[in-house]
Amino acid sequence: MKDTTKQDERIAKMTFASVYPHYVHKVEKKGRTKAELHQVLEWLTGYDESALQKQIEDKVSFETFFKNASLHPNTHLITGVICGYRVEEIKTPLTQQVRYLDKLVDELAKGRKMEKILRSNA
């Protein structure tokens, strides 16, 4: 596996607010809703609507975003390839958490059923 130190540092410093509009655009373009995106975000991070809005307004980095999050206990069930990496094999915890989010957004945009995205059958 190649060294991803520079990429990990870049991801840590990136703000959630800068990426959030891209998530919204991606899911809405595929016929899903912002409310569904928020449901996925809340499942993964524990942030409800107002807490999520505060993260956006405060322009927190992904590092802070995930440090303050309460990750769902079933995040280990998120598997597969995103951005050329298997999410379950990513060594840096923060990068893995961001890729979990990317994977869930991708699944939502691809029309996967919500109960599958939220790993409800586990």
mmCIF file with all atom_site columns, C-alpha atoms in Angstrom:
data_model
loop_
_atom_site.group_PDB
_atom_site.id
_atom_site.type_symbol
_atom_site.label_atom_id
_atom_site.label_alt_id
_atom_site.label_comp_id
_atom_site.label_asym_id
_atom_site.label_entity_id
_atom_site.label_seq_id
_atom_site.pdbx_PDB_ins_code
_atom_site.Cartn_x
_atom_site.Cartn_y
_atom_site.Cartn_z
_atom_site.occupancy
_atom_site.B_iso_or_equiv
_atom_site.pdbx_formal_charge
_atom_site.auth_seq_id
_atom_site.auth_comp_id
_atom_site.auth_asym_id
_atom_site.auth_atom_id
_atom_site.pdbx_PDB_model_num
ATOM 1   C CA . MET A 1 1   ? 0.000   0.000  0.000  1.00 0.00 ? 1   MET A CA 1
ATOM 2   C CA . LYS A 1 2   ? 1.392   3.367  -0.923 1.00 0.00 ? 2   LYS A CA 1
ATOM 3   C CA . ASP A 1 3   ? 2.244   6.120  1.557  1.00 0.00 ? 3   ASP A CA 1
ATOM 4   C CA . THR A 1 4   ? -0.723  8.458  1.911  1.00 0.00 ? 4   THR A CA 1
ATOM 5   C CA . THR A 1 5   ? 0.684   10.813 4.556  1.00 0.00 ? 5   THR A CA 1
ATOM 6   C CA . LYS A 1 6   ? 0.322   13.964 2.428  1.00 0.00 ? 6   LYS A CA 1
ATOM 7   C CA . GLN A 1 7   ? -3.196  12.983 1.393  1.00 0.00 ? 7   GLN A CA 1
ATOM 8   C CA . ASP A 1 8   ? -4.115  12.235 5.025  1.00 0.00 ? 8   ASP A CA 1
ATOM 9   C CA . GLU A 1 9   ? -2.878  15.683 6.094  1.00 0.00 ? 9   GLU A CA 1
ATOM 10  C CA . ARG A 1 10  ? -4.796  17.378 3.275  1.00 0.00 ? 10  ARG A CA 1
ATOM 11  C CA . ILE A 1 11  ? -8.015  15.565 4.242  1.00 0.00 ? 11  ILE A CA 1
ATOM 12  C CA . ALA A 1 12  ? -7.585  16.498 7.923  1.00 0.00 ? 12  ALA A CA 1
ATOM 13  C CA . LYS A 1 13  ? -7.318  20.208 7.100  1.00 0.00 ? 13  LYS A CA 1
ATOM 14  C CA . MET A 1 14  ? -10.160 20.295 4.563  1.00 0.00 ? 14  MET A CA 1
ATOM 15  C CA . THR A 1 15  ? -13.360 21.815 5.949  1.00 0.00 ? 15  THR A CA 1
ATOM 16  C CA . PHE A 1 16  ? -16.583 19.857 6.034  1.00 0.00 ? 16  PHE A CA 1
ATOM 17  C CA . ALA A 1 17  ? -18.389 23.009 4.831  1.00 0.00 ? 17  ALA A CA 1
ATOM 18  C CA . SER A 1 18  ? -16.322 23.032 1.630  1.00 0.00 ? 18  SER A CA 1
ATOM 19  C CA . VAL A 1 19  ? -17.318 19.463 0.734  1.00 0.00 ? 19  VAL A CA 1
ATOM 20  C CA . TYR A 1 20  ? -20.916 19.429 1.995  1.00 0.00 ? 20  TYR A CA 1
ATOM 21  C CA . PRO A 1 21  ? -22.397 21.268 -1.058 1.00 0.00 ? 21  PRO A CA 1
ATOM 22  C CA . HIS A 1 22  ? -20.789 18.643 -3.298 1.00 0.00 ? 22  HIS A CA 1
ATOM 23  C CA . TYR A 1 23  ? -22.470 15.874 -1.294 1.00 0.00 ? 23  TYR A CA 1
ATOM 24  C CA . VAL A 1 24  ? -25.835 17.641 -1.632 1.00 0.00 ? 24  VAL A CA 1
ATOM 25  C CA . HIS A 1 25  ? -25.355 18.176 -5.376 1.00 0.00 ? 25  HIS A CA 1
ATOM 26  C CA . LYS A 1 26  ? -24.292 14.568 -5.935 1.00 0.00 ? 26  LYS A CA 1
ATOM 27  C CA . VAL A 1 27  ? -27.320 13.034 -4.224 1.00 0.00 ? 27  VAL A CA 1
ATOM 28  C CA . GLU A 1 28  ? -29.876 15.526 -5.590 1.00 0.00 ? 28  GLU A CA 1
ATOM 29  C CA . LYS A 1 29  ? -28.551 15.062 -9.137 1.00 0.00 ? 29  LYS A CA 1
ATOM 30  C CA . LYS A 1 30  ? -29.381 11.362 -8.768 1.00 0.00 ? 30  LYS A CA 1
ATOM 31  C CA . GLY A 1 31  ? -32.907 11.977 -7.435 1.00 0.00 ? 31  GLY A CA 1
ATOM 32  C CA . ARG A 1 32  ? -32.220 11.641 -3.722 1.00 0.00 ? 32  ARG A CA 1
ATOM 33  C CA . THR A 1 33  ? -32.948 14.365 -1.181 1.00 0.00 ? 33  THR A CA 1
ATOM 34  C CA . LYS A 1 34  ? -31.018 16.559 1.200  1.00 0.00 ? 34  LYS A CA 1
ATOM 35  C CA . ALA A 1 35  ? -33.139 15.052 4.000  1.00 0.00 ? 35  ALA A CA 1
ATOM 36  C CA . GLU A 1 36  ? -31.890 11.571 3.034  1.00 0.00 ? 36  GLU A CA 1
ATOM 37  C CA . LEU A 1 37  ? -28.321 12.866 3.041  1.00 0.00 ? 37  LEU A CA 1
ATOM 38  C CA . HIS A 1 38  ? -28.870 14.296 6.520  1.00 0.00 ? 38  HIS A CA 1
ATOM 39  C CA . GLN A 1 39  ? -30.282 10.955 7.672  1.00 0.00 ? 39  GLN A CA 1
ATOM 40  C CA . VAL A 1 40  ? -27.099 9.239  6.482  1.00 0.00 ? 40  VAL A CA 1
ATOM 41  C CA . LEU A 1 41  ? -24.900 11.911 8.098  1.00 0.00 ? 41  LEU A CA 1
ATOM 42  C CA . GLU A 1 42  ? -26.764 11.590 11.400 1.00 0.00 ? 42  GLU A CA 1
ATOM 43  C CA . TRP A 1 43  ? -26.463 7.800  11.344 1.00 0.00 ? 43  TRP A CA 1
ATOM 44  C CA . LEU A 1 44  ? -22.709 7.970  10.760 1.00 0.00 ? 44  LEU A CA 1
ATOM 45  C CA . THR A 1 45  ? -21.788 10.907 13.006 1.00 0.00 ? 45  THR A CA 1
ATOM 46  C CA . GLY A 1 46  ? -24.624 11.390 15.486 1.00 0.00 ? 46  GLY A CA 1
ATOM 47  C CA . TYR A 1 47  ? -25.037 15.019 14.366 1.00 0.00 ? 47  TYR A CA 1
ATOM 48  C CA . ASP A 1 48  ? -28.678 16.050 14.226 1.00 0.00 ? 48  ASP A CA 1
ATOM 49  C CA . GLU A 1 49  ? -29.870 18.841 11.916 1.00 0.00 ? 49  GLU A CA 1
ATOM 50  C CA . SER A 1 50  ? -28.844 21.725 14.213 1.00 0.00 ? 50  SER A CA 1
ATOM 51  C CA . ALA A 1 51  ? -25.472 20.191 15.166 1.00 0.00 ? 51  ALA A CA 1
ATOM 52  C CA . LEU A 1 52  ? -24.732 19.563 11.495 1.00 0.00 ? 52  LEU A CA 1
ATOM 53  C CA . GLN A 1 53  ? -25.606 23.154 10.627 1.00 0.00 ? 53  GLN A CA 1
ATOM 54  C CA . LYS A 1 54  ? -23.284 24.388 13.388 1.00 0.00 ? 54  LYS A CA 1
ATOM 55  C CA . GLN A 1 55  ? -20.396 22.322 11.952 1.00 0.00 ? 55  GLN A CA 1
ATOM 56  C CA . ILE A 1 56  ? -21.027 23.947 8.571  1.00 0.00 ? 56  ILE A CA 1
ATOM 57  C CA . GLU A 1 57  ? -21.324 27.491 9.959  1.00 0.00 ? 57  GLU A CA 1
ATOM 58  C CA . ASP A 1 58  ? -18.186 27.088 12.071 1.00 0.00 ? 58  ASP A CA 1
ATOM 59  C CA . LYS A 1 59  ? -16.289 25.790 9.015  1.00 0.00 ? 59  LYS A CA 1
ATOM 60  C CA . VAL A 1 60  ? -14.721 22.993 11.045 1.00 0.00 ? 60  VAL A CA 1
ATOM 61  C CA . SER A 1 61  ? -12.020 20.812 9.542  1.00 0.00 ? 61  SER A CA 1
ATOM 62  C CA . PHE A 1 62  ? -12.743 17.140 8.918  1.00 0.00 ? 62  PHE A CA 1
ATOM 63  C CA . GLU A 1 63  ? -10.389 16.465 11.820 1.00 0.00 ? 63  GLU A CA 1
ATOM 64  C CA . THR A 1 64  ? -12.622 18.465 14.206 1.00 0.00 ? 64  THR A CA 1
ATOM 65  C CA . PHE A 1 65  ? -15.817 17.228 12.535 1.00 0.00 ? 65  PHE A CA 1
ATOM 66  C CA . PHE A 1 66  ? -14.978 13.601 13.258 1.00 0.00 ? 66  PHE A CA 1
ATOM 67  C CA . LYS A 1 67  ? -13.282 14.254 16.603 1.00 0.00 ? 67  LYS A CA 1
ATOM 68  C CA . ASN A 1 68  ? -16.580 15.679 17.910 1.00 0.00 ? 68  ASN A CA 1
ATOM 69  C CA . ALA A 1 69  ? -18.756 13.048 16.222 1.00 0.00 ? 69  ALA A CA 1
ATOM 70  C CA . SER A 1 70  ? -20.229 9.956  17.845 1.00 0.00 ? 70  SER A CA 1
ATOM 71  C CA . LEU A 1 71  ? -19.588 7.347  15.194 1.00 0.00 ? 71  LEU A CA 1
ATOM 72  C CA . HIS A 1 72  ? -22.225 4.660  14.816 1.00 0.00 ? 72  HIS A CA 1
ATOM 73  C CA . PRO A 1 73  ? -21.104 1.305  16.243 1.00 0.00 ? 73  PRO A CA 1
ATOM 74  C CA . ASN A 1 74  ? -21.802 -0.398 12.888 1.00 0.00 ? 74  ASN A CA 1
ATOM 75  C CA . THR A 1 75  ? -19.349 1.699  10.864 1.00 0.00 ? 75  THR A CA 1
ATOM 76  C CA . HIS A 1 76  ? -17.095 -1.354 10.667 1.00 0.00 ? 76  HIS A CA 1
ATOM 77  C CA . LEU A 1 77  ? -19.739 -2.861 8.351  1.00 0.00 ? 77  LEU A CA 1
ATOM 78  C CA . ILE A 1 78  ? -19.004 -0.199 5.714  1.00 0.00 ? 78  ILE A CA 1
ATOM 79  C CA . THR A 1 79  ? -16.847 -1.947 3.143  1.00 0.00 ? 79  THR A CA 1
ATOM 80  C CA . GLY A 1 80  ? -15.897 -1.564 -0.472 1.00 0.00 ? 80  GLY A CA 1
ATOM 81  C CA . VAL A 1 81  ? -13.805 0.639  -2.709 1.00 0.00 ? 81  VAL A CA 1
ATOM 82  C CA . ILE A 1 82  ? -13.949 4.429  -2.747 1.00 0.00 ? 82  ILE A CA 1
ATOM 83  C CA . CYS A 1 83  ? -11.393 6.687  -4.423 1.00 0.00 ? 83  CYS A CA 1
ATOM 84  C CA . GLY A 1 84  ? -9.343  3.606  -5.315 1.00 0.00 ? 84  GLY A CA 1
ATOM 85  C CA . TYR A 1 85  ? -8.985  2.358  -1.722 1.00 0.00 ? 85  TYR A CA 1
ATOM 86  C CA . ARG A 1 86  ? -10.798 -0.372 0.189  1.00 0.00 ? 86  ARG A CA 1
ATOM 87  C CA . VAL A 1 87  ? -12.279 1.544  3.125  1.00 0.00 ? 87  VAL A CA 1
ATOM 88  C CA . GLU A 1 88  ? -11.806 -1.354 5.518  1.00 0.00 ? 88  GLU A CA 1
ATOM 89  C CA . GLU A 1 89  ? -8.045  -1.385 4.803  1.00 0.00 ? 89  GLU A CA 1
ATOM 90  C CA . ILE A 1 90  ? -7.328  2.327  5.323  1.00 0.00 ? 90  ILE A CA 1
ATOM 91  C CA . LYS A 1 91  ? -4.854  2.656  8.203  1.00 0.00 ? 91  LYS A CA 1
ATOM 92  C CA . THR A 1 92  ? -5.331  6.313  9.200  1.00 0.00 ? 92  THR A CA 1
ATOM 93  C CA . PRO A 1 93  ? -8.526  6.533  11.316 1.00 0.00 ? 93  PRO A CA 1
ATOM 94  C CA . LEU A 1 94  ? -9.533  10.033 10.148 1.00 0.00 ? 94  LEU A CA 1
ATOM 95  C CA . THR A 1 95  ? -9.016  9.215  6.479  1.00 0.00 ? 95  THR A CA 1
ATOM 96  C CA . GLN A 1 96  ? -11.012 6.028  6.972  1.00 0.00 ? 96  GLN A CA 1
ATOM 97  C CA . GLN A 1 97  ? -13.866 7.986  8.588  1.00 0.00 ? 97  GLN A CA 1
ATOM 98  C CA . VAL A 1 98  ? -13.955 10.500 5.724  1.00 0.00 ? 98  VAL A CA 1
ATOM 99  C CA . ARG A 1 99  ? -13.963 7.625  3.224  1.00 0.00 ? 99  ARG A CA 1
ATOM 100 C CA . TYR A 1 100 ? -16.819 5.982  5.172  1.00 0.00 ? 100 TYR A CA 1
ATOM 101 C CA . LEU A 1 101 ? -18.766 9.184  4.612  1.00 0.00 ? 101 LEU A CA 1
ATOM 102 C CA . ASP A 1 102 ? -17.806 9.276  0.933  1.00 0.00 ? 102 ASP A CA 1
ATOM 103 C CA . LYS A 1 103 ? -18.894 5.648  0.543  1.00 0.00 ? 103 LYS A CA 1
ATOM 104 C CA . LEU A 1 104 ? -22.281 6.253  2.176  1.00 0.00 ? 104 LEU A CA 1
ATOM 105 C CA . VAL A 1 105 ? -22.919 9.333  0.017  1.00 0.00 ? 105 VAL A CA 1
ATOM 106 C CA . ASP A 1 106 ? -21.955 7.297  -3.034 1.00 0.00 ? 106 ASP A CA 1
ATOM 107 C CA . GLU A 1 107 ? -24.362 4.505  -2.065 1.00 0.00 ? 107 GLU A CA 1
ATOM 108 C CA . LEU A 1 108 ? -27.151 7.044  -1.542 1.00 0.00 ? 108 LEU A CA 1
ATOM 109 C CA . ALA A 1 109 ? -26.500 8.628  -4.935 1.00 0.00 ? 109 ALA A CA 1
ATOM 110 C CA . LYS A 1 110 ? -26.498 5.216  -6.602 1.00 0.00 ? 110 LYS A CA 1
ATOM 111 C CA . GLY A 1 111 ? -30.018 4.542  -5.331 1.00 0.00 ? 111 GLY A CA 1
ATOM 112 C CA . ARG A 1 112 ? -29.215 1.960  -2.689 1.00 0.00 ? 112 ARG A CA 1
ATOM 113 C CA . LYS A 1 113 ? -32.035 1.354  -0.198 1.00 0.00 ? 113 LYS A CA 1
ATOM 114 C CA . MET A 1 114 ? -31.728 3.370  3.010  1.00 0.00 ? 114 MET A CA 1
ATOM 115 C CA . GLU A 1 115 ? -31.845 0.312  5.292  1.00 0.00 ? 115 GLU A CA 1
ATOM 116 C CA . LYS A 1 116 ? -28.843 -1.129 3.419  1.00 0.00 ? 116 LYS A CA 1
ATOM 117 C CA . ILE A 1 117 ? -26.926 2.172  3.574  1.00 0.00 ? 117 ILE A CA 1
ATOM 118 C CA . LEU A 1 118 ? -27.569 2.407  7.314  1.00 0.00 ? 118 LEU A CA 1
ATOM 119 C CA . ARG A 1 119 ? -26.498 -1.211 7.818  1.00 0.00 ? 119 ARG A CA 1
ATOM 120 C CA . SER A 1 120 ? -29.838 -1.931 9.574  1.00 0.00 ? 120 SER A CA 1
ATOM 121 C CA . ASN A 1 121 ? -29.797 -5.706 9.136  1.00 0.00 ? 121 ASN A CA 1
ATOM 122 C CA . ALA A 1 122 ? -26.633 -6.242 11.129 1.00 0.00 ? 122 ALA A CA 1
#
